């Protein structure tokens, strides 16, 4: 009875997606609620690695690789921020009223978003108006067999240029904030 | 239905950003929100029984998933790393200045 209800809810969507997403949500809740900062960072790493496997299930291997590398770098950066800081825990209770208001607004947001999601195309049946062009002519016009690469580096190369600019600006900003010389 | 789970992941991150008082916790919340948005794009691009958008020699592959959101998210992931690095740099600097990560104790505006 219960299993039939679950099966009707899921339909033909792949079941492993649900398992991975529930795992990610559980890890995210642990990351948010745990006291110790280092454990929190490890839990957020679990979310990121789960996301990498989810990308693989959703047939996006390039993204899975990039997510894996970025997740590891992210963990290293975050651990660098917390380790050797002796006072890593913030004492004191949170205000009850803050939690109550934020939860109210989040539930409101969830309801509104859920009602607007019904206008999206059904899961598994994308519209692909633009992508039809890319899929048809990608090989002939760019010579790349990996169509994601052909979109990044040819059809939308200015996007990538902007990305590199943002990356450069952010790294320069981080170096400027952390520099030792020239500071008062 | 799967979109709802993705939204719940987004909301967990949002709750973390709004209610937590620790700077590192807030950075973690921003990271979780980022993951949820990236996942949402890829969920929209997915096709039932789809194949990865990589062509192969001597065979016609039908039913490819949408490559356009994948390209956009590939950009977004790398930018997310840069944003995290910048946020952590600012958090370290604040810790050096005030000796705490608690945002309620960081009150003095004078540099």
Short mmCIF file of N, CA, C and O in Angstrom, two decimals, chain B residues 11-67:
data_model
loop_
_atom_site.label_atom_id
_atom_site.label_comp_id
_atom_site.label_asym_id
_atom_site.label_seq_id
_atom_site.Cartn_x
_atom_site.Cartn_y
_atom_site.Cartn_z
N UNK B 11 16.40 25.65 1.18
CA UNK B 11 15.87 26.27 2.39
C UNK B 11 16.74 25.98 3.60
O UNK B 11 16.85 26.82 4.50
N UNK B 12 17.37 24.79 3.65
CA UNK B 12 18.29 24.50 4.75
C UNK B 12 19.43 25.51 4.75
O UNK B 12 19.79 26.08 5.80
N UNK B 13 19.97 25.79 3.56
CA UNK B 13 21.04 26.77 3.46
C UNK B 13 20.57 28.16 3.84
O UNK B 13 21.27 28.91 4.54
N UNK B 14 19.35 28.51 3.41
CA UNK B 14 18.80 29.84 3.71
C UNK B 14 18.61 30.02 5.21
O UNK B 14 18.95 31.07 5.77
N UNK B 15 18.10 28.97 5.85
CA UNK B 15 17.91 29.01 7.32
C UNK B 15 19.25 29.23 8.02
O UNK B 15 19.34 30.03 8.95
N UNK B 16 20.28 28.55 7.52
CA UNK B 16 21.61 28.69 8.10
C UNK B 16 22.10 30.12 7.97
O UNK B 16 22.63 30.70 8.91
N UNK B 17 21.91 30.73 6.78
CA UNK B 17 22.38 32.09 6.58
C UNK B 17 21.65 33.07 7.50
O UNK B 17 22.25 33.96 8.08
N UNK B 18 20.34 32.87 7.67
CA UNK B 18 19.57 33.85 8.42
C UNK B 18 19.83 33.75 9.92
O UNK B 18 20.04 34.76 10.58
N UNK B 19 19.85 32.53 10.47
CA UNK B 19 19.79 32.43 11.92
C UNK B 19 21.14 32.27 12.60
O UNK B 19 21.24 32.57 13.78
N UNK B 20 22.16 31.78 11.90
CA UNK B 20 23.41 31.48 12.62
C UNK B 20 24.19 32.75 12.90
O UNK B 20 24.12 33.73 12.15
N UNK B 21 24.98 32.69 13.96
CA UNK B 21 25.75 33.87 14.36
C UNK B 21 27.23 33.71 14.06
O UNK B 21 28.00 34.66 14.21
N UNK B 22 27.63 32.50 13.65
CA UNK B 22 29.05 32.26 13.39
C UNK B 22 29.34 32.55 11.91
O UNK B 22 28.60 32.12 11.03
N UNK B 23 30.42 33.29 11.65
CA UNK B 23 30.73 33.68 10.27
C UNK B 23 30.98 32.46 9.39
O UNK B 23 30.51 32.41 8.24
N UNK B 24 31.69 31.46 9.92
CA UNK B 24 32.00 30.28 9.12
C UNK B 24 30.72 29.52 8.79
O UNK B 24 30.54 29.00 7.68
N UNK B 25 29.79 29.49 9.76
CA UNK B 25 28.50 28.84 9.51
C UNK B 25 27.76 29.54 8.38
O UNK B 25 27.12 28.90 7.54
N UNK B 26 27.85 30.86 8.34
CA UNK B 26 27.17 31.61 7.28
C UNK B 26 27.78 31.29 5.92
O UNK B 26 27.08 31.10 4.93
N UNK B 27 29.13 31.18 5.89
CA UNK B 27 29.79 30.82 4.63
C UNK B 27 29.34 29.43 4.18
O UNK B 27 29.07 29.18 2.99
N UNK B 28 29.21 28.50 5.15
CA UNK B 28 28.74 27.15 4.82
C UNK B 28 27.32 27.20 4.25
O UNK B 28 26.99 26.51 3.28
N UNK B 29 26.48 28.07 4.84
CA UNK B 29 25.11 28.20 4.35
C UNK B 29 25.08 28.70 2.91
O UNK B 29 24.32 28.19 2.08
N UNK B 30 25.94 29.68 2.61
CA UNK B 30 26.01 30.19 1.23
C UNK B 30 26.43 29.06 0.28
O UNK B 30 25.89 28.92 -0.81
N UNK B 31 27.37 28.23 0.74
CA UNK B 31 27.80 27.09 -0.08
C UNK B 31 26.66 26.13 -0.37
O UNK B 31 26.50 25.67 -1.50
N UNK B 32 25.84 25.85 0.66
CA UNK B 32 24.73 24.90 0.47
C UNK B 32 23.71 25.47 -0.52
O UNK B 32 23.20 24.75 -1.40
N UNK B 33 23.42 26.77 -0.40
CA UNK B 33 22.48 27.40 -1.34
C UNK B 33 23.00 27.28 -2.77
O UNK B 33 22.25 26.95 -3.70
N UNK B 34 24.32 27.51 -2.91
CA UNK B 34 24.96 27.39 -4.22
C UNK B 34 24.76 25.98 -4.81
O UNK B 34 24.37 25.84 -5.98
N UNK B 35 25.01 24.97 -3.99
CA UNK B 35 24.83 23.59 -4.45
C UNK B 35 23.40 23.37 -4.93
O UNK B 35 23.18 22.74 -5.97
N UNK B 36 22.43 23.88 -4.15
CA UNK B 36 21.03 23.65 -4.50
C UNK B 36 20.68 24.27 -5.84
O UNK B 36 20.00 23.65 -6.67
N UNK B 37 21.19 25.50 -6.08
CA UNK B 37 20.87 26.17 -7.34
C UNK B 37 21.50 25.42 -8.52
O UNK B 37 20.85 25.18 -9.54
N UNK B 38 22.77 25.01 -8.35
CA UNK B 38 23.42 24.27 -9.43
C UNK B 38 22.65 22.99 -9.75
O UNK B 38 22.42 22.66 -10.91
N UNK B 39 22.24 22.29 -8.68
CA UNK B 39 21.51 21.04 -8.86
C UNK B 39 20.19 21.28 -9.58
O UNK B 39 19.79 20.50 -10.44
N UNK B 40 19.54 22.41 -9.27
CA UNK B 40 18.26 22.72 -9.90
C UNK B 40 18.41 22.90 -11.41
O UNK B 40 17.61 22.38 -12.19
N UNK B 41 19.46 23.59 -11.83
CA UNK B 41 19.70 23.77 -13.26
C UNK B 41 19.86 22.42 -13.96
O UNK B 41 19.29 22.18 -15.01
N UNK B 42 20.67 21.54 -13.34
CA UNK B 42 20.93 20.26 -13.98
C UNK B 42 19.67 19.39 -13.98
O UNK B 42 19.43 18.62 -14.91
N UNK B 43 18.84 19.52 -12.93
CA UNK B 43 17.59 18.77 -12.91
C UNK B 43 16.68 19.20 -14.06
O UNK B 43 16.01 18.38 -14.68
N UNK B 44 16.67 20.50 -14.35
CA UNK B 44 15.85 20.98 -15.46
C UNK B 44 16.37 20.44 -16.79
O UNK B 44 15.60 20.13 -17.69
N UNK B 45 17.71 20.29 -16.89
CA UNK B 45 18.28 19.84 -18.16
C UNK B 45 18.10 18.36 -18.40
O UNK B 45 18.30 17.88 -19.51
N UNK B 46 17.71 17.59 -17.36
CA UNK B 46 17.73 16.13 -17.50
C UNK B 46 16.59 15.63 -18.37
O UNK B 46 15.50 16.19 -18.39
N UNK B 47 16.87 14.55 -19.09
CA UNK B 47 15.86 13.89 -19.90
C UNK B 47 15.72 12.46 -19.41
O UNK B 47 16.72 11.83 -19.08
N UNK B 48 14.50 11.96 -19.39
CA UNK B 48 14.30 10.57 -18.98
C UNK B 48 15.03 9.65 -19.96
O UNK B 48 14.91 9.79 -21.17
N UNK B 49 15.80 8.72 -19.42
CA UNK B 49 16.63 7.80 -20.21
C UNK B 49 17.52 8.57 -21.18
O UNK B 49 17.72 8.18 -22.33
N UNK B 50 18.06 9.72 -20.73
CA UNK B 50 18.93 10.52 -21.58
C UNK B 50 20.35 10.00 -21.58
O UNK B 50 20.72 9.13 -20.80
N UNK B 51 21.15 10.56 -22.49
CA UNK B 51 22.57 10.20 -22.56
C UNK B 51 23.40 11.47 -22.37
O UNK B 51 22.92 12.57 -22.60
N UNK B 52 24.64 11.30 -21.94
CA UNK B 52 25.52 12.44 -21.78
C UNK B 52 25.77 13.08 -23.14
O UNK B 52 25.85 12.38 -24.15
N UNK B 53 25.89 14.42 -23.21
CA UNK B 53 26.03 15.08 -24.51
C UNK B 53 27.44 14.97 -25.08
O UNK B 53 28.11 15.96 -25.30
N UNK B 54 27.88 13.75 -25.32
CA UNK B 54 29.20 13.53 -25.92
C UNK B 54 28.98 12.65 -27.15
O UNK B 54 28.43 11.55 -27.04
N UNK B 55 29.43 13.14 -28.30
CA UNK B 55 29.23 12.38 -29.53
C UNK B 55 30.26 11.26 -29.63
O UNK B 55 31.35 11.35 -29.07
N UNK B 56 29.89 10.20 -30.35
CA UNK B 56 30.82 9.10 -30.54
C UNK B 56 30.91 8.81 -32.03
O UNK B 56 30.00 9.12 -32.79
N UNK B 57 32.04 8.20 -32.42
CA UNK B 57 32.23 7.89 -33.83
C UNK B 57 31.33 6.74 -34.25
O UNK B 57 31.08 5.82 -33.47
N UNK B 58 30.84 6.81 -35.45
CA UNK B 58 30.09 5.73 -36.10
C UNK B 58 28.81 5.34 -35.36
O UNK B 58 28.35 4.22 -35.51
N UNK B 59 28.29 6.21 -34.51
CA UNK B 59 26.97 5.87 -33.98
C UNK B 59 26.17 7.14 -33.70
O UNK B 59 26.72 8.16 -33.33
N UNK B 60 24.87 7.00 -33.92
CA UNK B 60 23.98 8.13 -33.68
C UNK B 60 23.41 7.99 -32.28
O UNK B 60 22.83 6.97 -31.94
N UNK B 61 23.61 9.02 -31.46
CA UNK B 61 23.11 8.97 -30.08
C UNK B 61 21.86 9.82 -30.01
O UNK B 61 21.90 11.03 -30.23
N UNK B 62 20.75 9.19 -29.72
CA UNK B 62 19.50 9.92 -29.57
C UNK B 62 19.34 10.32 -28.11
O UNK B 62 20.05 9.83 -27.24
N UNK B 63 18.38 11.21 -27.85
CA UNK B 63 17.97 11.46 -26.47
C UNK B 63 19.07 12.04 -25.60
O UNK B 63 19.23 11.64 -24.46
N UNK B 64 19.84 12.99 -26.14
CA UNK B 64 20.87 13.60 -25.29
C UNK B 64 20.23 14.58 -24.31
O UNK B 64 19.21 15.18 -24.60
N UNK B 65 20.88 14.74 -23.15
CA UNK B 65 20.39 15.76 -22.21
C UNK B 65 20.82 17.13 -22.72
O UNK B 65 21.67 17.25 -23.61
N UNK B 66 20.24 18.17 -22.12
CA UNK B 66 20.45 19.54 -22.59
C UNK B 66 21.86 20.01 -22.21
O UNK B 66 22.19 20.07 -21.04
N UNK B 67 22.73 20.35 -23.17
CA UNK B 67 24.10 20.75 -22.80
C UNK B 67 24.21 22.19 -22.31
O UNK B 67 25.19 22.55 -21.67
#
